[in-house]
Coordinates of C-alpha atoms and ligand atoms in Angstrom, one line a residue:
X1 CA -13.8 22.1 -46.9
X2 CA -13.6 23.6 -50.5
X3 CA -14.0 27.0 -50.7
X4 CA -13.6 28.3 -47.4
X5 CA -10.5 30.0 -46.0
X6 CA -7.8 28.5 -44.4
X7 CA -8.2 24.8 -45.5
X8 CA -5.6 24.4 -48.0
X9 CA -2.3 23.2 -46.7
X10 CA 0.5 22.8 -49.0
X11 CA 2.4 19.6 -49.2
X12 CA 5.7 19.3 -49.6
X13 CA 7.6 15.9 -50.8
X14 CA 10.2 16.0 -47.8
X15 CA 13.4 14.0 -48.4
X16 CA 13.4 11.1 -46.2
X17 CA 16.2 12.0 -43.1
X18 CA 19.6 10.8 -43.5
X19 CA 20.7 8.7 -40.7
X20 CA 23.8 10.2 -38.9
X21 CA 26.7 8.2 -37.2
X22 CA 24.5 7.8 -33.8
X23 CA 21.2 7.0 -34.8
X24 CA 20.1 4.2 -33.8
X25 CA 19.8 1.1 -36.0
X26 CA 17.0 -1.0 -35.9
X27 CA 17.1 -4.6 -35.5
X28 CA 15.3 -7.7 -35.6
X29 CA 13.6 -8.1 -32.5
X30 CA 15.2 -11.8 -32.2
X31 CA 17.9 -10.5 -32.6
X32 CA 18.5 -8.4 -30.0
X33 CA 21.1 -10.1 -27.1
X34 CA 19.0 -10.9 -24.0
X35 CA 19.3 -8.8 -20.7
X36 CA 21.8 -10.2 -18.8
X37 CA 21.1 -7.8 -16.0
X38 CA 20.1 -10.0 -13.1
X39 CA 18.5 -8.3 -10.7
X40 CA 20.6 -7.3 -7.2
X41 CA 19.1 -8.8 -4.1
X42 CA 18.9 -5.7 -1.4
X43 CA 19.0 -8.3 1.4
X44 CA 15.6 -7.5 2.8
X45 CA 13.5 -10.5 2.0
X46 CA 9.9 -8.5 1.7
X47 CA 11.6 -6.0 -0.4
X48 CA 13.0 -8.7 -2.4
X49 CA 9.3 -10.3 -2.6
X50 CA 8.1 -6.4 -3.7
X51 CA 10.4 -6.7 -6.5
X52 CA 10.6 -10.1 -8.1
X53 CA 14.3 -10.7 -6.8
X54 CA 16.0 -7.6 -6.2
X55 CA 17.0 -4.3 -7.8
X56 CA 18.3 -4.9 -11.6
X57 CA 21.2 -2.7 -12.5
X58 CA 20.3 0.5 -14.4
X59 CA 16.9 0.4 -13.5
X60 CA 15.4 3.4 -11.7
X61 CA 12.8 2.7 -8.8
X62 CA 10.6 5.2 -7.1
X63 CA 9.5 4.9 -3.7
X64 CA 6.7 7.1 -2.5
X65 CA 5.3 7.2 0.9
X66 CA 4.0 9.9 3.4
X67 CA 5.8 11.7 5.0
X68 CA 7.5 9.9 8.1
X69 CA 6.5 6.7 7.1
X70 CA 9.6 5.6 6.9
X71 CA 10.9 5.6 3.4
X72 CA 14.1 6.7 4.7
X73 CA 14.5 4.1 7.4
X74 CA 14.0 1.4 4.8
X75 CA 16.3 2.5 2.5
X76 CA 19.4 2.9 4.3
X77 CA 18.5 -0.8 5.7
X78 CA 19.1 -2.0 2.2
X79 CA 22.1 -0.1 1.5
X80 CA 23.4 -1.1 4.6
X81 CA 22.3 -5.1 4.1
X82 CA 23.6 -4.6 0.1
X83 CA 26.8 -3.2 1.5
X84 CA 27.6 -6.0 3.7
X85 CA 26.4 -8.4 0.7
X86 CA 29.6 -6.9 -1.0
X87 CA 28.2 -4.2 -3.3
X88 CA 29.4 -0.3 -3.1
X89 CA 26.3 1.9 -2.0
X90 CA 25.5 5.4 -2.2
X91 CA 23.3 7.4 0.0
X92 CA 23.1 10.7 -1.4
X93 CA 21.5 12.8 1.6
X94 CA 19.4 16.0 -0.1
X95 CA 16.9 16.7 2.7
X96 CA 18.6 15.8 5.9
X97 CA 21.7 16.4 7.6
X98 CA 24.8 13.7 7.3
X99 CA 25.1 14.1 10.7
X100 CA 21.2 13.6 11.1
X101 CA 22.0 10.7 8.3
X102 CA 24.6 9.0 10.9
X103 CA 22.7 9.3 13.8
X104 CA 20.0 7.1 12.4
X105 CA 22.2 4.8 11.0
X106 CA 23.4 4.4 14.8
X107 CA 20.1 3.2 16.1
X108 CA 19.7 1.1 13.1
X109 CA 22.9 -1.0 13.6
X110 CA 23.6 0.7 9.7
X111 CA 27.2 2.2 10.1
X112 CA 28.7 0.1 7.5
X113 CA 31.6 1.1 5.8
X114 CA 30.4 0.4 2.2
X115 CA 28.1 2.6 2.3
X116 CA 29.2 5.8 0.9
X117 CA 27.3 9.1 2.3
X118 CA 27.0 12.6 0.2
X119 CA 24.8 15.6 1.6
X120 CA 24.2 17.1 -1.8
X121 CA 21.4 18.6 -3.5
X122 CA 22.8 20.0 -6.5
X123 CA 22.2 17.5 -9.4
X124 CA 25.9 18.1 -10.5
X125 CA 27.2 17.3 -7.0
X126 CA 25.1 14.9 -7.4
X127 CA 26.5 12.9 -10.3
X128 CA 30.3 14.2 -9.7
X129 CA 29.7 11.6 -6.7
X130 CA 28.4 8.9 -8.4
X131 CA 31.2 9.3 -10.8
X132 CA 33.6 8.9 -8.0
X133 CA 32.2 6.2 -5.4
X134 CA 31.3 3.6 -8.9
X135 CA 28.1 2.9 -6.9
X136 CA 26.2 -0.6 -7.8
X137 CA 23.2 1.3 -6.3
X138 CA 22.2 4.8 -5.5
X139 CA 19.7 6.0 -3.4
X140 CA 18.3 9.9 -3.9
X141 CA 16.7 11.1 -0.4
X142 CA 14.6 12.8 -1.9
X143 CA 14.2 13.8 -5.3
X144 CA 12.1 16.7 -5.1
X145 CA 15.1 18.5 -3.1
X146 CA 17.2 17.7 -6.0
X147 CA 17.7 20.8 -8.2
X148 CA 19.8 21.7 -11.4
X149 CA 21.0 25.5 -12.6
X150 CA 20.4 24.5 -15.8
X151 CA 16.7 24.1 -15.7
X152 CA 14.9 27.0 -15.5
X153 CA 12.7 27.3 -12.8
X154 CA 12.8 27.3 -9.2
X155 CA 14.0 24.4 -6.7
X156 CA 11.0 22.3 -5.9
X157 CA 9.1 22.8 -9.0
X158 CA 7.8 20.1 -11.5
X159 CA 9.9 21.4 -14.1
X160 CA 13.4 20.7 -11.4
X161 CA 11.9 17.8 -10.5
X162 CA 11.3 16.3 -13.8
X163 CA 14.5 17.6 -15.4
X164 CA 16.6 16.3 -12.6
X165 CA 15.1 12.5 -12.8
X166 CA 15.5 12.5 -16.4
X167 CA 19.1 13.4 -16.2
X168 CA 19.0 10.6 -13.2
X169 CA 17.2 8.1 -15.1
X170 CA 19.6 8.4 -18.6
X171 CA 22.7 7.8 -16.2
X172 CA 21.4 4.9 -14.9
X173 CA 20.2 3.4 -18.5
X174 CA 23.9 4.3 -19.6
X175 CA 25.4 1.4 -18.3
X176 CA 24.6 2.9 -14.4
X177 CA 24.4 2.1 -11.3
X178 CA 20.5 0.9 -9.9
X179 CA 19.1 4.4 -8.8
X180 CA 16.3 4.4 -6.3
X181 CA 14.4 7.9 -5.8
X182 CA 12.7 8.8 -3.3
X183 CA 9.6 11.2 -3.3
X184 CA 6.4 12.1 -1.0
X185 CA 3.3 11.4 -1.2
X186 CA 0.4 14.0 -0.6
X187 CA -2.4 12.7 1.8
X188 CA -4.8 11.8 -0.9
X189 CA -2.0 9.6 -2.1
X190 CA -0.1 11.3 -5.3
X191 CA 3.4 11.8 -5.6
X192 CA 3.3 15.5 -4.6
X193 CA 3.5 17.3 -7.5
X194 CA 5.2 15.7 -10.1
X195 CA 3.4 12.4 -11.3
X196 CA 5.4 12.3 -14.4
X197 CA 7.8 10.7 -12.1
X198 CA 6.1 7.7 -12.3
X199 CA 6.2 7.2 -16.4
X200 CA 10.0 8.1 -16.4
X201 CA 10.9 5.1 -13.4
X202 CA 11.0 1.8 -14.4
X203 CA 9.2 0.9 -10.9
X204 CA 7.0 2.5 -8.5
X205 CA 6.7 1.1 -5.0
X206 CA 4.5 2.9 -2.8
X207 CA 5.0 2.2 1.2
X208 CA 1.8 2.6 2.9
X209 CA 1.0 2.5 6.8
X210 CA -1.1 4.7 9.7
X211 CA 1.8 6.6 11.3
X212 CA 0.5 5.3 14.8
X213 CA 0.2 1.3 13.9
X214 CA 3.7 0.0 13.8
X215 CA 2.5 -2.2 10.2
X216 CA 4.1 -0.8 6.6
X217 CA 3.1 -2.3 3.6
X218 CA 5.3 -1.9 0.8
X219 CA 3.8 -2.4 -2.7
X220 CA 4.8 -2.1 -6.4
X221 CA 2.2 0.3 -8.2
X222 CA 4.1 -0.3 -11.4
X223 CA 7.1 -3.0 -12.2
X224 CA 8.4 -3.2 -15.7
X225 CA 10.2 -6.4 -14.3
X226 CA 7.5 -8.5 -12.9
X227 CA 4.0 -8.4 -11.6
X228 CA 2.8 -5.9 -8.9
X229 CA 0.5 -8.2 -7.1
X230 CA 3.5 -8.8 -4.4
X231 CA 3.1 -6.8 -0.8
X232 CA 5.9 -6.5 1.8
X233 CA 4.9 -6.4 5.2
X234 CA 7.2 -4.3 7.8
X235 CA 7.0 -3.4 11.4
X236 CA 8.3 -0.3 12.5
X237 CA 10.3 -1.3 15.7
X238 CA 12.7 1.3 17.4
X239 CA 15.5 -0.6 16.0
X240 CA 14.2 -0.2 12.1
X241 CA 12.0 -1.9 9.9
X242 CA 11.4 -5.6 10.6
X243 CA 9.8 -7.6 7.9
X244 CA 6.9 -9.8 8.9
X245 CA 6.6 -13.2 7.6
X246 CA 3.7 -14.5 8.9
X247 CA 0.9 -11.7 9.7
X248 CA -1.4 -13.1 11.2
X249 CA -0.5 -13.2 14.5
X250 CA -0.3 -8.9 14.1
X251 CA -4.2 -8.3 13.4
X252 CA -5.9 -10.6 15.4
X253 CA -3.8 -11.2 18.3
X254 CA -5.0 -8.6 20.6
X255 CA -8.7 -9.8 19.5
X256 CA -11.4 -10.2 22.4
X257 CA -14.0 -12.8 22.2
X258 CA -17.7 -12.5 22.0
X259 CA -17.9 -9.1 21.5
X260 CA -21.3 -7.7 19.4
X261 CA -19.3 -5.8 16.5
X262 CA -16.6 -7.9 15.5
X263 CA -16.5 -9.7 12.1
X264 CA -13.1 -11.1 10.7
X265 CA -12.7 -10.5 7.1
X266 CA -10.0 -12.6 4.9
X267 CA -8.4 -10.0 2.7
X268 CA -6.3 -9.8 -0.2
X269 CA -3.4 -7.9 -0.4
X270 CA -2.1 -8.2 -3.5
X271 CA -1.6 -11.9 -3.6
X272 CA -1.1 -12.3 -0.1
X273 CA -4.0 -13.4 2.3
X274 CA -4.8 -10.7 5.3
X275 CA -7.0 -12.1 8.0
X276 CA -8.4 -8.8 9.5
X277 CA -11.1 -7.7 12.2
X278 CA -13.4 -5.7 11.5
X279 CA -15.3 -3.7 14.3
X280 CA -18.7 -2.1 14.2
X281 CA -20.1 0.2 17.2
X282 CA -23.5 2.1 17.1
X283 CA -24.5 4.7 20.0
X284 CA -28.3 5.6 20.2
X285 CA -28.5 10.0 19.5
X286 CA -30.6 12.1 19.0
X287 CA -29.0 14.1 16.3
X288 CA -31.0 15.0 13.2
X289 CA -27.6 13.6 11.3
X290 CA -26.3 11.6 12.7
X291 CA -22.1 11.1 12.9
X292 CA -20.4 8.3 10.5
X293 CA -17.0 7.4 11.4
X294 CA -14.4 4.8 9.4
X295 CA -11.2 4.3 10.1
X296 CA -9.6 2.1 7.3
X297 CA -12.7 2.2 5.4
X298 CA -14.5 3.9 2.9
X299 CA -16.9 6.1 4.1
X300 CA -19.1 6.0 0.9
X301 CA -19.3 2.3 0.8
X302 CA -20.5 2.6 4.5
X303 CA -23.5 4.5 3.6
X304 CA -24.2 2.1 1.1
X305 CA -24.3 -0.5 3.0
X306 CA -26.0 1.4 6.0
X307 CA -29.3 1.8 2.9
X308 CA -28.9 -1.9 2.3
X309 CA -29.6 -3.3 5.5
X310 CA -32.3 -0.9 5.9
X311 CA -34.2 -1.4 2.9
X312 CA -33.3 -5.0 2.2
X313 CA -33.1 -6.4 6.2
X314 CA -34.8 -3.8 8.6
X315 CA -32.0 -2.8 10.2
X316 CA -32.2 0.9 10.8
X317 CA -29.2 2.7 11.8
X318 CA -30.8 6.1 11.6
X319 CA -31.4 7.3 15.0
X320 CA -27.7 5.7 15.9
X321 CA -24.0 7.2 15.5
X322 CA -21.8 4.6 13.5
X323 CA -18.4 3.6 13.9
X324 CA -16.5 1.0 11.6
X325 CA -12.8 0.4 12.0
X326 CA -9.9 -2.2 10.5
X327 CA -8.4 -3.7 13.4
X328 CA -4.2 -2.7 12.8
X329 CA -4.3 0.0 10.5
X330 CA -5.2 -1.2 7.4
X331 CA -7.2 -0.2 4.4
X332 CA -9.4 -1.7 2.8
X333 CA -10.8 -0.9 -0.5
X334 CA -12.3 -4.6 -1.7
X335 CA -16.0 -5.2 -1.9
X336 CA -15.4 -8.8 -0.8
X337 CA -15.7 -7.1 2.5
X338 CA -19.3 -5.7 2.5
X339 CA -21.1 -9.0 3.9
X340 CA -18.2 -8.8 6.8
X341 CA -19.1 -5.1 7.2
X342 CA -22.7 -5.5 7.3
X343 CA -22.5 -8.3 9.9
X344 CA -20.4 -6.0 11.9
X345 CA -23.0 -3.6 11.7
X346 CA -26.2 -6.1 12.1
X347 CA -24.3 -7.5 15.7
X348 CA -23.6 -4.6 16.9
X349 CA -27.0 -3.1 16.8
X350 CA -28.7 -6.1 18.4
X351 CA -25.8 -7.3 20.6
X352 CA -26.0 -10.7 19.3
X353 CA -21.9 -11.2 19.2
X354 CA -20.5 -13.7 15.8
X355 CA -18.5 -16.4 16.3
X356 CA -14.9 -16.6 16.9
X357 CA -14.0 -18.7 14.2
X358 CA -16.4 -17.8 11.4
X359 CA -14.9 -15.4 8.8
X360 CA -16.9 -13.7 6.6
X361 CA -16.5 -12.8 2.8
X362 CA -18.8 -11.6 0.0
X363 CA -19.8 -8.8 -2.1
X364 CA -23.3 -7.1 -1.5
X365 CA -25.6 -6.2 -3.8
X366 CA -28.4 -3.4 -3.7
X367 CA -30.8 -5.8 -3.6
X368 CA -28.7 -7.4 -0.7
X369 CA -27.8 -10.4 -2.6
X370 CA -24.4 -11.6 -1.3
X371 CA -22.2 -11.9 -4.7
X372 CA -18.9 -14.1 -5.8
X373 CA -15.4 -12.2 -5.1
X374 CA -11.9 -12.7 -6.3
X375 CA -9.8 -15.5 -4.8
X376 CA -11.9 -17.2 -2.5
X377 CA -9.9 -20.4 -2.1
X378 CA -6.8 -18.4 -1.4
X379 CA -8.7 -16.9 1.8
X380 CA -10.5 -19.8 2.7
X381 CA -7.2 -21.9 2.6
X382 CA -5.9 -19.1 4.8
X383 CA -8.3 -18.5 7.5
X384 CA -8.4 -22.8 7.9
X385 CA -5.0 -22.4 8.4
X386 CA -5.4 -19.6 11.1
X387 CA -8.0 -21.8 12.2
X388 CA -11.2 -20.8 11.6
X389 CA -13.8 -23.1 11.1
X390 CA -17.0 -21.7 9.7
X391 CA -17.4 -19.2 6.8
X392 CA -20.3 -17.0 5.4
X393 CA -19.7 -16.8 1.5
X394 CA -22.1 -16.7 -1.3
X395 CA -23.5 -19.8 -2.8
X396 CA -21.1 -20.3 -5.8
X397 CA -17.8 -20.4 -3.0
X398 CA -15.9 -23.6 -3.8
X399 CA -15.7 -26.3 -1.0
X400 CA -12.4 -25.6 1.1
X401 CA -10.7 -28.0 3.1
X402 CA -10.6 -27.5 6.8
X403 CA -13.1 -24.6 6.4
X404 CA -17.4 -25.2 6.6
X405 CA -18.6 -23.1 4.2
X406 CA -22.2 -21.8 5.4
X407 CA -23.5 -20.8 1.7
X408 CA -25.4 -17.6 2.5
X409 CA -27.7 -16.3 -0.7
X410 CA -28.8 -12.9 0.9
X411 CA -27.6 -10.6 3.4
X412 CA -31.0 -11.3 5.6
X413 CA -29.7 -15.5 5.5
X414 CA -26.2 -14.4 6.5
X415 CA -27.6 -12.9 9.4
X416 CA -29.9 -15.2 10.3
X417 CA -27.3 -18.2 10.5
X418 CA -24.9 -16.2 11.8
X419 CA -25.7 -13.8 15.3
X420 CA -25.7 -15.1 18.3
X421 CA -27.8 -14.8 21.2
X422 CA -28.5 -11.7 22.6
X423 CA -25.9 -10.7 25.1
X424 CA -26.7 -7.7 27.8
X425 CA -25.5 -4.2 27.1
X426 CA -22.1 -4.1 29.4
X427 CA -22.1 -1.4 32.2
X428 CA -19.0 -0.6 33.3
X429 CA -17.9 -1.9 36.4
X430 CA -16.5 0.8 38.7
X431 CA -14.0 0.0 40.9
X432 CA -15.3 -0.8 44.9
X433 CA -18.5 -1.4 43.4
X434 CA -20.1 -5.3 44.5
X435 CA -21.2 -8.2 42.3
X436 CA -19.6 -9.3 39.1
Ligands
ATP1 N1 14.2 6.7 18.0 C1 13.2 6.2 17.3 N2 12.7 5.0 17.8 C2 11.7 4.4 17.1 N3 11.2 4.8 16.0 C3 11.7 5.9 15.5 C4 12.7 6.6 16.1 N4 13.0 7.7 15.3 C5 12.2 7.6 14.3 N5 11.4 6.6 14.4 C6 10.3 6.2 13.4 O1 10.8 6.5 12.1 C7 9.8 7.3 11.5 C8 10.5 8.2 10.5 O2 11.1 7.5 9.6 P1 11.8 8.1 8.3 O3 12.6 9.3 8.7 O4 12.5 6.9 7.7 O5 10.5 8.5 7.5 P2 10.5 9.1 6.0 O6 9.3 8.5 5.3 O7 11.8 9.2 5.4 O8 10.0 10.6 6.4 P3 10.2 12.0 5.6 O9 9.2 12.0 4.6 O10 10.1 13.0 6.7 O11 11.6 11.9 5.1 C9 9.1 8.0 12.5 O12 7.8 8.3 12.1 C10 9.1 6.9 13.6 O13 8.0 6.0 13.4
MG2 MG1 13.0 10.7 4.9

């Protein structure tokens, strides 16, 4: 404003900059020559699914994952499938051992000889080997133990971290080899420390799992190659990661019949179809709170849903503990599965077990309307073809072949059509005790 200090700036006319021998010149956008980078298959068919066909030379790829999930494991798997594909692989080793390195590649039937090993951490070792092996790919075990005495601050630190992938990332744009990164993931799922990572990489895959279920899922969070709805499925065997073609045999093979508690719900992972169980249990207690327990669930939705069917159906778990669980160690974050949640829930309280073949999909409202979700032929179609017969979805559902849709309006109707009879509270049976 006029008149009051400090608010006059001087312009000056600057000369417009001179462009020197390496600037870059721009150019029609038509005009530029297509990619002909195709992308490199790694060999592993779910990681290929991930990834829209493979790695493409000169890209860099991130893959995050908690620690001892396995990130590791899978990656010397590809280089050792890549390497007996023909291509040169480089495994540069900055957080364990070579030794430790071989010793894995032992159980894993990896000890390939195109796949070149360096133990280095120093970001100058680091390229002086890439230089020499003339890698197609690179993987960097892990990039936050990289370090360069350049940058100034301390091993570990965003600032290494950041300067070290940049340097990494502008080798492989230059005409390099495809670099893959690793990095680890903090339990409430960031890259620890340095998420800036993710904006430098071309890809992000994230591989995701319960350390005590054998199932991994790989995913891409970002992919400036394709779309990231893709999942890989893997099963952590002693002998390496497996890929798993056909899951459905994983979630619901060990499922019992008849038991109050037990809803299947027909997820979506990315574009894939997940059939999954879902298990309710509720214990009487006294306690003035009492105790709310999910495994694979979110705990806030829970109570949601816990207010729903007591306001909207008269199911009060109040005076009762509550358990819900994903059957195999998966999470899941979609509201399509609060109808299957809440008929968990509703059984297991009354002990009136749901059929075996019914699935059941559908968002919930407050007012416990049951609501439209994403993809419902996709699910249907799946579940008919798991064969499952019946399914409790909201009124709009489209008619699925194979598959009787029960059109349920409100949570209260869902229930209604869909718990059995009453079955007895089971006692266990202890052993040398008569009857049946
Ligand atoms: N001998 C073995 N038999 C079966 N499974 C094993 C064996 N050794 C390791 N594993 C599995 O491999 C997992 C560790 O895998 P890996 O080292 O690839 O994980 P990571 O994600 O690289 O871990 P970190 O973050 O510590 O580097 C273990 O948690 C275990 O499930
Ligand atoms: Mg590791």
């Amino acid at each position: 404003m006029c008149g009051e200090w400090n608010t006059l700036v001087e312009e000056v006319d600057r000369p417009l900059p001179a462009a020197t021998a390496d600037s870059a010149v721009p150019v029609a956008l038509s005009e530029v020559p297509a990619a002909g980078s195709v992308p490199l298959t790694t060999e592993i068919p779910e990681l290929d699914r991930v990834l829209g066909g493979g790695l493409v030379p000169g890209s860099v790829t991130l893959v995050g994952g908690e620690p001892g999930i396995g990130k590791s494991t899978l990656l010397l798997q590809v280089l050792a499938e890549m390497a007996r594909a023909g291509r040169r692989c480089l495994l540069v080793s900055a957080e364990e051992s070579p030794a430790q390195v071989r010793r894995r590649a032992e159980r894993l039937g990896a000890l390939i000889p195109g796949v070149w090993l360096v133990g280095e951490t120093s970001l100058v070792g680091i390229q002086a080997a890439i230089a020499e092996v003339a890698p197609d790919v690179v993987v960097v075990d892990s990039i936050q133990t990289v370090w360069d005495g350049e940058i100034d601050s301390s091993p570990g630190s965003v600032g290494q971290v950041r300067g070290c992938a940049q340097i990494l990332v502008a080798l492989a744009k230059s005409g390099g080899p495809a670099i893959v990164l690793v990095g680890h993931v903090t339990k409430e799922g960031a890259l620890a420390g340095p998420r800036v990572l993710e904006h430098m990489v071309d890809t992000v895959l994230s591989f995701e799992g319960d350390r005590h279920h054998a199932l991994r899922l790989l995913r891409a969070v970002k992919h400036r190659f394709g779309p990231t709805g893709e999942l890989g499925l893997f099963e952590m065997t002693g002998d390496g990661l497996t890929g798993v073609d056909d899951p459905a045999g994983l979630f619901l093979a060990d499922r019992r019949s008849s038991v109050p508690g037990s809803v299947v719900f027909p997820a979506m992972e990315g574009y894939r179809p997940l059939l999954v169980e879902i298990q309710a249990l509720v214990v009487p207690t006294n306690m003035p709170s009492p105790r709310r327990s999910v495994s694979g669930y979110d705990s806030g939705r829970l109570a949601l849903l816990l207010a729903v069917l007591d306001q909207r159906v008269g199911i009060s778990l109040a005076d009762q503990e509550v358990y819900v669980s994903v059957v195999g160690g998966v999470r899941i974050a979609d509201p399509g599965a609060d109808l299957a949640v809440c008929m968990a829930l509703a059984s297991a309280r009354t002990y009136r077990p749901i059929a075996d073949d019914l699935v059941a999909l559908g968002e919930v409202g407050l007012g416990g309307e049951v609501r439209q979700i994403a993809h419902t032929p996709r699910r249907l179609a799946e579940a008919a073809r798991l064969g499952f017969t019946k399914a409790a979805a909201p009124p709009s559902s489209p008619k699925s072949d194979g598959i009787s849709v029960r059109s349920v309006a409100t949570l209260g109707e869902a229930l209604e059509r869909s718990l059995g009879p009453e079955t007895s509270s089971p006692k266990l049976r202890v052993v040398g005790s008569t009857g049946h």
